[in-house]
PDB file of C-alpha atoms in Angstrom:
ATOM      1  CA  MET A  28      36.097   5.534 -29.568  1.00  0.00           C
ATOM      2  CA  GLU A  29      32.726   5.722 -31.240  1.00  0.00           C
ATOM      3  CA  LYS A  30      31.824   2.166 -30.065  1.00  0.00           C
ATOM      4  CA  LEU A  31      32.690   3.244 -26.411  1.00  0.00           C
ATOM      5  CA  GLN A  32      30.418   6.243 -26.617  1.00  0.00           C
ATOM      6  CA  GLU A  33      27.624   4.070 -28.079  1.00  0.00           C
ATOM      7  CA  LYS A  34      28.075   1.562 -25.293  1.00  0.00           C
ATOM      8  CA  LEU A  35      28.020   4.273 -22.609  1.00  0.00           C
ATOM      9  CA  LEU A  36      24.900   5.836 -24.067  1.00  0.00           C
ATOM     10  CA  GLU A  37      23.161   2.374 -24.102  1.00  0.00           C
ATOM     11  CA  ARG A  38      24.205   1.791 -20.537  1.00  0.00           C
ATOM     12  CA  TYR A  39      22.922   5.240 -19.516  1.00  0.00           C
ATOM     13  CA  VAL A  40      19.508   4.581 -21.122  1.00  0.00           C
ATOM     14  CA  VAL A  41      19.269   1.237 -19.338  1.00  0.00           C
ATOM     15  CA  LEU A  42      20.115   2.851 -15.984  1.00  0.00           C
ATOM     16  CA  MET A  43      17.645   5.699 -16.454  1.00  0.00           C
ATOM     17  CA  ASN A  44      14.837   3.182 -17.261  1.00  0.00           C
ATOM     18  CA  ALA A  45      15.773   1.230 -14.039  1.00  0.00           C
ATOM     19  CA  ARG A  46      15.453   4.333 -12.001  1.00  0.00           C
ATOM     20  CA  GLU A  47      11.944   4.962 -13.312  1.00  0.00           C
ATOM     21  CA  ASP A  48      10.930   1.384 -12.502  1.00  0.00           C
ATOM     22  CA  GLY A  49      12.228   1.805  -8.978  1.00  0.00           C
ATOM     23  CA  GLN A  50      10.339   5.082  -8.649  1.00  0.00           C
ATOM     24  CA  GLY A  51       7.073   3.406  -9.733  1.00  0.00           C
ATOM     25  CA  MET A  52       7.591   0.685  -7.114  1.00  0.00           C
ATOM     26  CA  VAL A  53       8.121   3.337  -4.436  1.00  0.00           C
ATOM     27  CA  GLU A  54       4.980   5.074  -5.442  1.00  0.00           C
ATOM     28  CA  TYR A  55       2.956   1.842  -5.340  1.00  0.00           C
ATOM     29  CA  ALA A  56       4.381   1.192  -1.867  1.00  0.00           C
ATOM     30  CA  LEU A  57       3.367   4.594  -0.609  1.00  0.00           C
ATOM     31  CA  ILE A  58      -0.174   4.218  -1.982  1.00  0.00           C
ATOM     32  CA  LEU A  59      -0.499   0.785  -0.210  1.00  0.00           C
ATOM     33  CA  PHE A  60       0.841   2.299   3.026  1.00  0.00           C
ATOM     34  CA  LEU A  61      -1.640   5.238   2.862  1.00  0.00           C
ATOM     35  CA  ILE A  62      -4.531   2.833   2.082  1.00  0.00           C
ATOM     36  CA  SER A  63      -3.520   0.645   5.033  1.00  0.00           C
ATOM     37  CA  VAL A  64      -3.320   3.615   7.399  1.00  0.00           C
ATOM     38  CA  VAL A  65      -6.733   4.833   6.406  1.00  0.00           C
ATOM     39  CA  ALA A  66      -8.255   1.319   6.761  1.00  0.00           C
ATOM     40  CA  ILE A  67      -6.771   0.998  10.279  1.00  0.00           C
ATOM     41  CA  VAL A  68      -8.058   4.369  11.310  1.00  0.00           C
ATOM     42  CA  PHE A  69     -11.528   3.595   9.860  1.00  0.00           C
ATOM     43  CA  LEU A  70     -11.727   0.197  11.511  1.00  0.00           C
ATOM     44  CA  THR A  71     -10.527   1.570  14.812  1.00  0.00           C
ATOM     45  CA  ALA A  72     -13.119   4.258  14.698  1.00  0.00           C
ATOM     46  CA  ILE A  73     -16.052   1.991  13.984  1.00  0.00           C
ATOM     47  CA  GLY A  74     -14.676  -0.828  16.097  1.00  0.00           C
ATOM     48  CA  THR A  75     -16.401   0.259  19.274  1.00  0.00           C
ATOM     49  CA  ASP A  76     -19.710   0.720  17.530  1.00  0.00           C
ATOM     50  CA  VAL A  77     -19.536  -2.834  16.208  1.00  0.00           C
ATOM     51  CA  LYS A  78     -18.670  -4.128  19.648  1.00  0.00           C
ATOM     52  CA  ASN A  79     -21.684  -2.302  21.113  1.00  0.00           C
ATOM     53  CA  VAL A  80     -23.944  -3.897  18.527  1.00  0.00           C
ATOM     54  CA  PHE A  81     -22.661  -7.373  19.333  1.00  0.00           C
ATOM     55  CA  ASP A  82     -22.956  -6.694  23.094  1.00  0.00           C
ATOM     56  CA  ASP A  83     -26.624  -5.655  22.552  1.00  0.00           C
ATOM     57  CA  VAL A  84     -27.310  -8.835  20.551  1.00  0.00           C
ATOM     58  CA  GLU A  85     -25.663 -10.835  23.200  1.00  0.00           C
ATOM     59  CA  ASP A  86     -27.670  -9.192  25.970  1.00  0.00           C
ATOM     60  CA  ALA A  87     -30.898  -9.734  24.005  1.00  0.00           C
ATOM     61  CA  LEU A  88     -30.162 -13.407  23.537  1.00  0.00           C
ATOM     62  CA  LEU A  89     -29.156 -14.026  27.130  1.00  0.00           C
ATOM     63  CA  GLY A  90     -32.168 -12.181  28.233  1.00  0.00           C
ATOM     64  CA  SER A  91     -34.527 -14.269  26.168  1.00  0.00           C
ATOM     65  CA  GLN A  92     -32.981 -17.501  27.581  1.00  0.00           C
ATOM     66  CA  THR A  93     -33.613 -16.674  31.272  1.00  0.00           C
ATOM     67  CA  GLY A  94     -37.181 -15.330  30.695  1.00  0.00           C
TER      68      GLY A  94
END
């Protein structure tokens, strides 16, 4: 009976450690998701400004070719 209790205790410890590993993976996934969302929002916000800069450069280059 003592062997059975020992085996059950060992199995319980293994399962508890596995749960903590899974929890860590979920936390990493959430962090990566939040970083991705922030990056998308940031790039979307500055995207129009970058496009305007490239349009200005294009206009300047095309204007210098015709002059």
